[in-house]
XYZ file of C-alpha atoms in Angstrom:
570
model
C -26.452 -7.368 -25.324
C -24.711 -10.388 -24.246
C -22.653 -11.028 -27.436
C -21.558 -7.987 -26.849
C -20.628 -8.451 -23.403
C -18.561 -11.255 -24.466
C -16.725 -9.734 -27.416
C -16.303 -6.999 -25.178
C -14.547 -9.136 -22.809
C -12.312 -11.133 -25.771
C -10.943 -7.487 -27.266
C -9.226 -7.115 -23.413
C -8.324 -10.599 -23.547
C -4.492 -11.965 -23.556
C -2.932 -15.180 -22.766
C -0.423 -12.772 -20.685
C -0.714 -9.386 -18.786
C 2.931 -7.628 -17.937
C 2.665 -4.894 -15.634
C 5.725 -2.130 -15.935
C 8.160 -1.724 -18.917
C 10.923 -1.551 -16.938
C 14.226 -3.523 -17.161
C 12.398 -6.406 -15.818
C 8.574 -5.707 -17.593
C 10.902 -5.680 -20.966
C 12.493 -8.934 -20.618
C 9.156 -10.165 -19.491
C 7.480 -8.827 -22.696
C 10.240 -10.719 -24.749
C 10.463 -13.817 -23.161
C 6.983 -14.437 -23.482
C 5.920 -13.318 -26.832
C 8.733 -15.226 -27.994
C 6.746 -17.944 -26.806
C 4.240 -17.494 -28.318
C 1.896 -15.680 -26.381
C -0.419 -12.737 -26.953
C 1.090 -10.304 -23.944
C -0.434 -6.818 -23.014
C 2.416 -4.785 -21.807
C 0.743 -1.674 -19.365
C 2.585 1.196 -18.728
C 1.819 3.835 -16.534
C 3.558 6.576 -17.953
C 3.799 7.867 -21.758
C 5.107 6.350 -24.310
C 8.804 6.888 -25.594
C 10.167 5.449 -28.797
C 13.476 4.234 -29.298
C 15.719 7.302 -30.783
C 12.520 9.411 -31.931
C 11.679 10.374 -27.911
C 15.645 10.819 -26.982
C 15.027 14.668 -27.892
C 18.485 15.906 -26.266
C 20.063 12.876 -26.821
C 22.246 14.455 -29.742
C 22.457 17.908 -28.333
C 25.967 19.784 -27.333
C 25.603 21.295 -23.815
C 25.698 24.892 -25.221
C 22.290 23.720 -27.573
C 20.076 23.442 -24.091
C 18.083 26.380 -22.907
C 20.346 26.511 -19.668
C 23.595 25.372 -20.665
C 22.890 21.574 -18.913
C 21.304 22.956 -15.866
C 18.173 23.223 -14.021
C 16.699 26.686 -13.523
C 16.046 27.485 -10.173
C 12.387 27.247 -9.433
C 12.789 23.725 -11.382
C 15.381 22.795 -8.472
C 13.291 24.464 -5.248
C 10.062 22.094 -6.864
C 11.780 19.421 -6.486
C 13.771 18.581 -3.165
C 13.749 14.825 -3.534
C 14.718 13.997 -7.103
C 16.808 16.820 -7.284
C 19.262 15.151 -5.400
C 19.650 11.981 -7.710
C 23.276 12.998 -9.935
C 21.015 11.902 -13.338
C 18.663 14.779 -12.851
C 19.604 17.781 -15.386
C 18.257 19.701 -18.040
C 19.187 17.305 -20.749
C 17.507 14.152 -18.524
C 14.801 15.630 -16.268
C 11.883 14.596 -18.754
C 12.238 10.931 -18.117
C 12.152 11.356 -14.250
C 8.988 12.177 -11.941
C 8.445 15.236 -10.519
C 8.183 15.793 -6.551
C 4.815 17.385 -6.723
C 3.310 14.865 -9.803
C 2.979 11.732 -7.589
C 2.741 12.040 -3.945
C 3.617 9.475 -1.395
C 3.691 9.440 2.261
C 7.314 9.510 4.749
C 7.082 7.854 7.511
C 10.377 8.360 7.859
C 12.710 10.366 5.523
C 13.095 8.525 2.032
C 13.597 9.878 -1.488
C 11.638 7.553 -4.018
C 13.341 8.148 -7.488
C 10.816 7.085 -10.380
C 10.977 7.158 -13.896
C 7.006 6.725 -15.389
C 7.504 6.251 -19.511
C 7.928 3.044 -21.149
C 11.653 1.724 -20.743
C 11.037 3.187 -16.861
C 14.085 3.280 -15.374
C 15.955 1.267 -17.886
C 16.700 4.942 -19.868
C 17.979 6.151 -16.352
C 20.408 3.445 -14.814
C 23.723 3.494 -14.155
C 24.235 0.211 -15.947
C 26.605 -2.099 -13.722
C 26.047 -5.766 -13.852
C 26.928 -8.301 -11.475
C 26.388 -11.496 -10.892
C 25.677 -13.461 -7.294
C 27.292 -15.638 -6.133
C 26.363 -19.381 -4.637
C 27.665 -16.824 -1.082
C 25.458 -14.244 -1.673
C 22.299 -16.781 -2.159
C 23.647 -18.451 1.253
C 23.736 -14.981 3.544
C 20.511 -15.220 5.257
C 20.738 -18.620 6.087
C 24.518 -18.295 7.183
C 23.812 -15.432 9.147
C 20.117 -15.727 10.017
C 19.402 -12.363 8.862
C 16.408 -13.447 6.950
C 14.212 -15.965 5.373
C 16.523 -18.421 3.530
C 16.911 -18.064 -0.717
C 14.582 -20.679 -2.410
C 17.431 -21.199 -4.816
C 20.610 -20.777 -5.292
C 23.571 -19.480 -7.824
C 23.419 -23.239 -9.939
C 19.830 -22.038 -10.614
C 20.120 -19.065 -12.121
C 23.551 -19.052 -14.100
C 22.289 -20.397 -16.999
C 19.793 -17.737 -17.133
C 22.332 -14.647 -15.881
C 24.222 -16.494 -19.569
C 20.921 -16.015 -21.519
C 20.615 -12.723 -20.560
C 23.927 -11.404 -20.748
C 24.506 -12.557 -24.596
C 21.146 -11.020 -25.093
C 21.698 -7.508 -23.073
C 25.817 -7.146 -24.198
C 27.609 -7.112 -21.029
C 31.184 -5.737 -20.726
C 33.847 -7.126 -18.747
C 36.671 -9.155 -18.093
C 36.888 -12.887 -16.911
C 38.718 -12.601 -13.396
C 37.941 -15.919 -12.031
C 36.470 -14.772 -8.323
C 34.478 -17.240 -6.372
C 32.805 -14.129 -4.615
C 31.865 -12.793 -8.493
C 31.300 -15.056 -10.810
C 32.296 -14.336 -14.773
C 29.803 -14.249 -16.974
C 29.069 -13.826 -20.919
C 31.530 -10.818 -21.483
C 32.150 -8.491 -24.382
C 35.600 -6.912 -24.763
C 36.486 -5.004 -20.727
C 36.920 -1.165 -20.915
C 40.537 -0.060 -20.541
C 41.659 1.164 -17.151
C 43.624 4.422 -16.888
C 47.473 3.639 -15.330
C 46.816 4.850 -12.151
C 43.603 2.425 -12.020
C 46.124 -0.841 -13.251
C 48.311 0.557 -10.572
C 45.963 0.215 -7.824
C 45.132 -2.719 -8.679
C 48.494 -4.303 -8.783
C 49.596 -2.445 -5.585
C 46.375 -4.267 -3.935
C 47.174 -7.524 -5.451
C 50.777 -7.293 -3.875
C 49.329 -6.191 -0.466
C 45.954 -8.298 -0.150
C 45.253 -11.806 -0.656
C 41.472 -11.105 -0.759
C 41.078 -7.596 -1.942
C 40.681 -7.263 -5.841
C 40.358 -4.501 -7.698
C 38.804 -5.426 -11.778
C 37.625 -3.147 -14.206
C 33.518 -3.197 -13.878
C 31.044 -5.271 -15.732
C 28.591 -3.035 -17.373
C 25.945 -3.188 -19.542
C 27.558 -1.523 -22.509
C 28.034 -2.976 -25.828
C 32.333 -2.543 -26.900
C 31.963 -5.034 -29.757
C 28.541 -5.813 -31.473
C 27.753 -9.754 -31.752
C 24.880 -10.431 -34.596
C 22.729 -11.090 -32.086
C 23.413 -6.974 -31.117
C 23.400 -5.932 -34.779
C 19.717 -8.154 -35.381
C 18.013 -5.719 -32.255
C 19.197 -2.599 -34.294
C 22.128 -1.529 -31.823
C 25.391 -0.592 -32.461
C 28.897 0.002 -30.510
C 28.879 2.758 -27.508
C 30.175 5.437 -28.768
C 31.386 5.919 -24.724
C 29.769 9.715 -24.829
C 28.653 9.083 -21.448
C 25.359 11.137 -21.788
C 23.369 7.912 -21.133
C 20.689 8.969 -19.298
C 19.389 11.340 -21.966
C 18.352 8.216 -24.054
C 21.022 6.589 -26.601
C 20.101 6.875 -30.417
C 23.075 3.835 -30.564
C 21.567 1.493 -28.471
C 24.842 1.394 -26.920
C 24.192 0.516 -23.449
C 20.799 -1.591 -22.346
C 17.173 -0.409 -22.196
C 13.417 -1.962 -22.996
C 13.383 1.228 -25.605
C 16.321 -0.197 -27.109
C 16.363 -3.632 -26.876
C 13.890 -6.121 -25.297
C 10.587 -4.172 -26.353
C 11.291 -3.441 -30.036
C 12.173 -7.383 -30.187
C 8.776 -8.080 -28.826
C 7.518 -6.034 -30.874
C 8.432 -8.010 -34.248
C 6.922 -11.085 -33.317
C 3.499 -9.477 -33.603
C 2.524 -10.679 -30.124
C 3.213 -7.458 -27.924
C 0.319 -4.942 -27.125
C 2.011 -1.814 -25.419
C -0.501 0.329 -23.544
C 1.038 3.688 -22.184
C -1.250 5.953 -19.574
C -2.292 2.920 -17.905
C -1.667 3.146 -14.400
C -2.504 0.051 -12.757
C -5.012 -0.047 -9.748
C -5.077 -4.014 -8.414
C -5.112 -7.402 -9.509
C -8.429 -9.268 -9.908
C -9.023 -12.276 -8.314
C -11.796 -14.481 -9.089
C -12.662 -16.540 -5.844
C -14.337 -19.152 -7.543
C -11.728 -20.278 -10.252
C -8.934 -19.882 -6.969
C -6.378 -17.653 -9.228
C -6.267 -13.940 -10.508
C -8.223 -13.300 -13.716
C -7.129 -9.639 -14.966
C -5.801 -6.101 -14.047
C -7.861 -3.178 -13.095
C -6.285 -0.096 -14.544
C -7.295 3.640 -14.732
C -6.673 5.471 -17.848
C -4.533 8.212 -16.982
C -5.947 10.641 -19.600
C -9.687 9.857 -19.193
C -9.544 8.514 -15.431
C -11.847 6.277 -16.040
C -11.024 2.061 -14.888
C -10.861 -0.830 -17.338
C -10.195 -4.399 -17.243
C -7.977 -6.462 -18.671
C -7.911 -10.144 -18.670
C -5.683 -13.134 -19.359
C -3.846 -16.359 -17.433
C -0.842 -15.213 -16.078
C 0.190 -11.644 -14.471
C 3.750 -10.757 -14.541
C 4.257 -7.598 -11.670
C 6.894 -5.834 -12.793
C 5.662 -2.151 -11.710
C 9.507 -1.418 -9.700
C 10.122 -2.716 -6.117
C 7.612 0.274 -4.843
C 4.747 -0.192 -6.849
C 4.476 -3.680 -7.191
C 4.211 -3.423 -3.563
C 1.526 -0.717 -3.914
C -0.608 -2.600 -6.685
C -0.622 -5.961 -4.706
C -1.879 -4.299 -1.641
C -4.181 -2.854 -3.033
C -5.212 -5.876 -4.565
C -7.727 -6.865 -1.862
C -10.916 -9.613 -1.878
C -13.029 -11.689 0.303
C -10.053 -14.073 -0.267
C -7.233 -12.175 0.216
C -7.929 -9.054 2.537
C -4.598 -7.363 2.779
C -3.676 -7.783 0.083
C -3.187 -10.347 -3.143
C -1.352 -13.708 -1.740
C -0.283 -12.417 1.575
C -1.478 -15.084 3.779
C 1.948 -14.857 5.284
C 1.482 -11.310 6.474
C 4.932 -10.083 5.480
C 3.506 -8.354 2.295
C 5.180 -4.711 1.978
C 7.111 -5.632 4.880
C 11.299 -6.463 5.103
C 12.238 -4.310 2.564
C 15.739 -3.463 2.143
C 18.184 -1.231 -0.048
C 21.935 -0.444 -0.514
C 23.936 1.969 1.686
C 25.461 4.231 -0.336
C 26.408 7.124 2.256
C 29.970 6.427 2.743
C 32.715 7.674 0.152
C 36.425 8.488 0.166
C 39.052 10.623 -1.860
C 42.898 11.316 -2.624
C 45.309 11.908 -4.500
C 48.435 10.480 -6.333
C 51.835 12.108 -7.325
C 53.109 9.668 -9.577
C 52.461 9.131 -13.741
C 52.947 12.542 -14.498
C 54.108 11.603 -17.683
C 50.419 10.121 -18.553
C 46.732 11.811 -18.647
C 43.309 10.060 -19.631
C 41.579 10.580 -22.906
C 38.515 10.636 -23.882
C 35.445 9.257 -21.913
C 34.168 5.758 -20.593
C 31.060 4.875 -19.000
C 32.371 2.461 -16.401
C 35.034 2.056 -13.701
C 37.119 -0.249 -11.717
C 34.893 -2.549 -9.221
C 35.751 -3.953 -5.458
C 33.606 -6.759 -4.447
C 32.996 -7.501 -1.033
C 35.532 -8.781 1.146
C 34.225 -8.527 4.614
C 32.637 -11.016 6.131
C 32.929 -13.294 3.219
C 33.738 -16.981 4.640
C 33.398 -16.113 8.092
C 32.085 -13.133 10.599
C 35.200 -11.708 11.385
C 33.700 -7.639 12.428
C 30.925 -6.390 14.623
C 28.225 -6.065 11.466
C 26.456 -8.429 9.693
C 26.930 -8.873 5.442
C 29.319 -6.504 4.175
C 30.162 -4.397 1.399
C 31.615 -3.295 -2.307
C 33.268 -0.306 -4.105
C 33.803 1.837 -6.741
C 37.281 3.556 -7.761
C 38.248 5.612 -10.113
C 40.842 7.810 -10.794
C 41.610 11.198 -13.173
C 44.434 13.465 -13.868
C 43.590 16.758 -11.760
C 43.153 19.627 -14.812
C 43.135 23.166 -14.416
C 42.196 25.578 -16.918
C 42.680 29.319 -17.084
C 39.439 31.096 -17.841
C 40.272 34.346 -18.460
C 39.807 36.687 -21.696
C 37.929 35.831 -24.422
C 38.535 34.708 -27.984
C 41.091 33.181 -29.163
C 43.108 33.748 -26.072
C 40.607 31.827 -23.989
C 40.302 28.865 -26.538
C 44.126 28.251 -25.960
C 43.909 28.835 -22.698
C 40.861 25.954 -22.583
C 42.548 23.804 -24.891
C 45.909 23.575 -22.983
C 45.037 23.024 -19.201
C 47.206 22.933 -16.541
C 47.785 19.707 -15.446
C 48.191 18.464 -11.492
C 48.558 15.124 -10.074
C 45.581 12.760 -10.009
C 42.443 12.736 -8.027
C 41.742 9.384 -6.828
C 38.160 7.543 -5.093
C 35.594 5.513 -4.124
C 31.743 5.454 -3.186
C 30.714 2.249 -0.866
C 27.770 -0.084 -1.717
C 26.800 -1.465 1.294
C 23.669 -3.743 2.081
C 21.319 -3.160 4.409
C 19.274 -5.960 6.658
C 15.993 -6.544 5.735
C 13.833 -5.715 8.509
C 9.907 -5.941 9.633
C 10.311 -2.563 10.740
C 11.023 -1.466 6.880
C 7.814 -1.414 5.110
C 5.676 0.038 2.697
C 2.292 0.328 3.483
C -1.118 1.991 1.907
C -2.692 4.908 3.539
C -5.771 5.005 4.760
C -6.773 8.377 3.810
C -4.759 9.567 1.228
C -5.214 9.419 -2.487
C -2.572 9.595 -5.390
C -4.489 11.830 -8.600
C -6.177 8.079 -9.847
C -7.683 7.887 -6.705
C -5.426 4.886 -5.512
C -4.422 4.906 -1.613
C -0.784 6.888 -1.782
C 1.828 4.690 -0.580
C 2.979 5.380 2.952
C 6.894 4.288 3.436
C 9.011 3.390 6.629
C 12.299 2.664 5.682
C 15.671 4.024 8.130
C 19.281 3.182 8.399
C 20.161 1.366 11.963
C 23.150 0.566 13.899
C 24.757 -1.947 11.396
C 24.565 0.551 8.852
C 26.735 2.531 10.671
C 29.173 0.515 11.769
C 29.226 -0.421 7.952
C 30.213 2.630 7.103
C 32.998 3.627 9.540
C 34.744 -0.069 8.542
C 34.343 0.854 4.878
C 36.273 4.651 5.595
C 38.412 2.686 7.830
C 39.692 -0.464 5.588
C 39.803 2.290 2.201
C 42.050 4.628 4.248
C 43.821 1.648 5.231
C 44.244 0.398 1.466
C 44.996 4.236 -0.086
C 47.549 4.648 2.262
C 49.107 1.158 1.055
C 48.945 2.613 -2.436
C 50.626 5.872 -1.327
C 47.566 8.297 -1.934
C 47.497 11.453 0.291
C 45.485 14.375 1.110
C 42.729 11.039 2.180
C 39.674 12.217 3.090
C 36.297 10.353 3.703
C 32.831 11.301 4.009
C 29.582 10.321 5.315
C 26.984 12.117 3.442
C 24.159 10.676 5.447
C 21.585 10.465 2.464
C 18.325 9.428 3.201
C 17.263 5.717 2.123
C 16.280 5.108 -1.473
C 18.368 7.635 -3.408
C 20.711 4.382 -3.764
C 17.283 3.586 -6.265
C 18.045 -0.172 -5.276
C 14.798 -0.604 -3.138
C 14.056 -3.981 -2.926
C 11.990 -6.521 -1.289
C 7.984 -6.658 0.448
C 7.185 -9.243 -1.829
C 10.164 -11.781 -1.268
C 10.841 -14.918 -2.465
C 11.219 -17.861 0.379
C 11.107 -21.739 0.788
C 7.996 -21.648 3.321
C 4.803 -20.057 2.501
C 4.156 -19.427 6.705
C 7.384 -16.462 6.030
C 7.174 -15.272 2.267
C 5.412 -14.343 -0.932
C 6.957 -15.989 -3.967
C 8.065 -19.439 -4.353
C 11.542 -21.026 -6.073
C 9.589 -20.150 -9.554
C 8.419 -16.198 -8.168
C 5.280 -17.063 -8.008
C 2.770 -16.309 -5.588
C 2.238 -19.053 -3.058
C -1.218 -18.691 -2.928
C -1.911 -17.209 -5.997
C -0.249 -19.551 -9.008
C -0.646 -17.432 -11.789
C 0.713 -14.556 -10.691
C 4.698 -13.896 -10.855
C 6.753 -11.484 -9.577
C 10.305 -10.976 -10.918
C 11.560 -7.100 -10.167
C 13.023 -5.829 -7.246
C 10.303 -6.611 -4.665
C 11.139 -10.489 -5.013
C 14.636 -10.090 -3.428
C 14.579 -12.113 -0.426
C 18.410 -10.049 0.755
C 20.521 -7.287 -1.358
C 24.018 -8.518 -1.471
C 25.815 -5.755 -2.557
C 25.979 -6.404 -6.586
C 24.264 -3.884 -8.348
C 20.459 -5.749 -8.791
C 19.480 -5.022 -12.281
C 21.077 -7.916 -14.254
C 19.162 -11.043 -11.476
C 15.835 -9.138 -12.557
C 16.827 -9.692 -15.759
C 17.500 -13.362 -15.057
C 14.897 -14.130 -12.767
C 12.397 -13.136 -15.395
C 13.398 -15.088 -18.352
C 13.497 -17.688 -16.068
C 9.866 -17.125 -14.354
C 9.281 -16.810 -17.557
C 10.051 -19.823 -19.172
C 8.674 -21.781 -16.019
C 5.094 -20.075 -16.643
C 4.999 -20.760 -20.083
C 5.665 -24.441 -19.863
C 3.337 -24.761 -17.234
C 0.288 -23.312 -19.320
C 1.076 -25.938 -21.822
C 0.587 -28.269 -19.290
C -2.973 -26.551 -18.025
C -0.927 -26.284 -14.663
C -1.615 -22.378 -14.761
C-alpha cells in the first residue's frame, strides 16, 4: 500500500504548478517549460483549442441564429456581463454567466470573467503600454501607497522580451511619460485623426496625440510565423477567437509553444481551492483543486506555484489558503491581503463633430486607435486630485443609409450611403487610489457550486474619482474646441467599478514585508516559493492599459524562480 502511496504521489508531481491560463498563466507556462521544467498548467474552465473552439469565428453576421444579438431572456439573465461591449451572440460562450458563479456586493461591482483556457486573453481589447520610470515613482511621489519595489530600468528588458514575442504594433514617438518599445509596423490614422494630432501639437507642449500600441501583428517576424500566426487580417471580430492568430492570446500563442517542448500538462475543469503549505518544510508544497465535473478534491504537488487565477481569484485562492501558519490566509503576515485594491475609471467620455475633409472617408476596418497619455499631474501636482489620466480618440465619417424597399433598390441604396461630416471622441482611463477600504474578502457563509467560500467584494469610486472626471470633460472640451469640433458633448455614465475589467491589486508587491505581499521578484515574503505575477501584484494602476507588465513581470518572475531552483534557493 505504501508504494502505491508514493507513486500515487509522483503521477501529481511537477517541478512547477501554474494556476490560470490567462495572459499571464500563458507566459508563465512558456517561460518555464522553456526552462526546462515539467509545469502543470490548471484551468478552471474548459478547454478551447486554438482555431478548432473559435466556432463563430468565421461566421458572417447574417450566419448567427439572431443576426449578432442576444435574445432577450439571454440579456434579462444576465444584468452584469451584459453590460461589458464584448458580450454578443458571436462572443458570449467565452464569458461567464451572471447566475453560473456567484459572488457577493458589498457594494455595486460588475466582475467580468472569462473561465476556458486562454481566460481572458480571447476577450481583451488588446492595447499595450508600457510604464514609465513616473508611473513606478507615483506612490512614493505622492504618498498614495506603498512604494514600487522596482522600477522602469527593471523591467524594460523584459517589456522587450515580451513584445518581440507577443507582436506589438506601434510607432516610436520618443515620450518620457511612454516609453517605445519593440514595435511592428503602426496602424494608419484616418486624416481627421493626423489632424488632431497636429492641431494638438501646435496648441500643447505636453499633450500628444499617437496612434495606439496594440497587440496586433501588421507584419509577421519568423519568430510570429514559428508560433503558427499570421498577419491581422484587421476584421475586428476579435473577441470571437482569431483562426489567424492575428492579435495575442495563450490559445494562440504562449500555450501551443509550451506545448512543443513536451513539458506542459494542461488540466481544464480544475478549479482551484487553496494552496498547501507544509509547516514543517516552511514553504507551500501543492494545490488543492476540485474537479469540476466529478467535484471531488485532488492534489497536486511540485516546488514552485505561479498564481495567475486573474486579480479576483488569486485573491480568492490565497485566502482561502489558510494553516496553523498562516491563518488568513497564505503569506499575509502583513494583513493587507485582499485589501487596497484598485481599478481604472472609465466613466467619463466625450463626443463631436468635424466639418472639414469632406473630400475623404475611411475604409475598411482597424482594430486600434489614436492614444493620449497622461498629462496631468505628470512632473508636479498642479489640480485638486491625485495621479491623473489617459484617452482614447477616434474619429469616422458620419454615414447614412436609406433603408427603404427591397431588392435591388435597397442594395444601391446600402451600397451608396449618404455621407455627413465626421463624428469625433474619446473615453477617459483614469486611475483610481488604492485604498484599505477596497477589498475583497471571503464570506463566511456562502458557498460558490465547489463548495469554496464565494468571494465578497467592496470596491466604490470616491471623491478623487470625481473630480477626475469633471477635469477630464473639462481639459477634452477645452482641446476639441482648439481643434474646431462642435456639437461637444460629454458624459458621465457612472458605471459601477470593475466593468473597466482592470481590477488589480490585494496581493501587491512592496519593499517592506510589515505593508505588502510580494517582494522585488513577486514572490511571497513569507512564502518563497510561491509567485504572483497577474493583476493582484500591482502595487498602483497608472493609467496604461495593464496587460503587457503581466506579461513582463512573469517572464521575469519567471526567470528569477528558475535560477533560483538551480541554486536549491527554492
Amino acid at each position: 500500500m505504501a508504494n502505491f502511496a508514493i507513486d500515487a504521489v509522483k503521477a501529481t508531481t511537477y517541478d512547477a504548478i501554474v494556476i490560470g491560463s490567462g495572459i499571464s498563466g500563458g507566459w508563465a507556462a512558456k517561460e518555464l517549460t522553456e526552462k526546462g521544467l515539467r509545469t502543470l498548467v490548471l484551468e478552471r474552465g474548459r478547454d478551447v483549442k486554438h482555431v478548432t473552439d473559435y466556432p463563430t469565428a468565421m461566421l458572417n453576421t447574417w450566419e448567427m441564429d439572431h443576426r449578432g444579438q442576444l435574445p432577450l431572456k439571454i440579456r434579462q439573465e444576465n444584468p452584469i456581463v451584459g453590460k461589458c461591449y464584448a458580450f454578443h451572440e458571436g462572443s458570449a460562450h467565452f464569458f461567464v454567466k451572471d447566475a453560473e458563479h456567484p459572488y457577493i456586493q458589498e457594494k455595486p461591482f460588475d466582475w467580468i470573467r472569462g473561465y476556458q483556457v486562454g481566460g481572458k486573453s480571447l476577450l481583451w481589447a488588446r492595447q499595450t503600454q508600457r510604464w514609465s520610470q513616473l508611473d513606478f515613482d507615483g506612490p512614493a511621489r505622492d504618498g498614495f501607497a506603498v512604494e514600487w519595489p522596482i522600477g522602469y530600468a527593471d523591467i524594460a528588458p523584459w517589456y522587450s522580451h515580451v513584445e518581440k514575442f507577443a507582436g506589438i504594433t506601434g510607432n516610436k514617438d520618443g515620450l518620457a511619460t511612454l516609453p517605445d518599445g519593440e514595435f511592428l509596423p503602426p496602424h494608419e490614422w484616418n486624416c481627421v485623426e493626423k489632424y488632431f494630432s497636429q492641431q494638438m501639437a501646435a496648441k500643447y507642449k505636453d499633450r500628444p496625440v499617437i496612434i495606439g500600441r496594440a497587440a496586433h501583428i501588421t507584419k509577421p517576424q519568423p519568430i510570429h510565423l514559428q508560433q503558427g500566426r499570421a498577419q491581422c487580417q484587421h476584421r475586428t471580430l476579435c473577441e470571437r477567437g482569431c483562426p489567424f492568430g492575428g492579435y495575442f492570446s495563450s490559445n494562440a500563442s504562449t500555450l501551443p509553444w509550451a506545448a512543443k517542448t513536451g513539458k506542459l500538462t494542461l488540466r481544464p475543469h480544475s478549479v482551484v481551492h487553496s494552496i498547501i503549505y507544509d509547516e514543517k518544510k516552511g514553504k507551500a508544497t501543492g494545490v488543492r483543486v476540485i474537479d469540476a465535473t466529478t467535484k471531488q478534491m485532488i492534489e497536486f504537488y511540485a516546488r514552485i506555484i505561479f498564481v495567475n487565477a486573474a486579480a479576483l481569484n488569486t485573491n480568492l485562492v490565497l485566502l482561502n489558503s489558510t494553516s496553523s501558519r498562516f491563518p488568513n490566509g497564505l503569506g499575509n503576515d502583513s494583513g493587507v491581503l485582499g485589501k487596497y485594491v484598485a481599478f481604472h475609471n472609465y466613466r467619463a467620455g466625450i463626443s463631436g463633430e468635424y466639418d472639414g475633409f469632406l473630400d475623404s472617408t475611411t475604409d475598411g476596418r482597424r482594430p486600434n486607435s489614436p492614444y493620449i497619455p497622461r498629462f496631468r499631474n505628470v512632473y508636479k501636482q498642479e489640480t485638486d486630485f491625485l495621479r491623473g489620466y489617459a484617452a482614447g480618440f477616434s474619429a469616422n465619417r458620419i454615414s447614412r443609409t436609406n433603408q427603404d424597399g427591397f431588392g435591388v433598390d435597397l442594395k444601391n441604396s446600402l451600397a451608396n450611403p449618404t455621407l455627413g461630416g465626421w463624428s469625433v471622441g474619446s473615453h477617459m482611463m483614469g486611475e483610481t487610489i488604492p485604498k484599505e477600504t477596497n477589498y475583497v474578502a471571503l464570506d463566511k457563509d456562502l458557498k460558490d457550486p465547489y463548495g469554496i467560500p464565494q468571494l465578497k467584494i467592496s470596491i466604490a469610486y470616491d471623491d478623487n474619482d470625481d473630480k477626475m472626471v469633471k477635469d477630464y470633460q473639462e481639459q477634452m472640451t477645452e482641446m476639441f474646441t482648439a481643434a474646431g469640433f462642435t456639437n461637444i458633448r460629454v458624459r458621465d455614465d457612472k458605471r459601477n467599478p470593475g466593468l473597466d475589467i482592470h481590477e488589480m491589486g490585494g496581493v501587491r508587491m512592496g519593499k517592506d514585508p510589515k505593508t505588502s505581499m510580494l517582494n522585488k521578484w513577486s514572490q511571497l515574503h513569507h512564502c518563497k516559493n510561491v509567485f504572483v505575477t497577474d493583476g493582484a501584484s500591482m502595487t498602483s494602476t497608472s493609467t496604461q492599459n495593464p496587460s503587457l507588465t503581466y506579461m513582463a513581470l512573469t517572464a521575469r518572475a519567471a526567470d528569477y524562480a528558475v535560477k533560483e531552483m538551480k541554486k536549491k534557493n527554492l
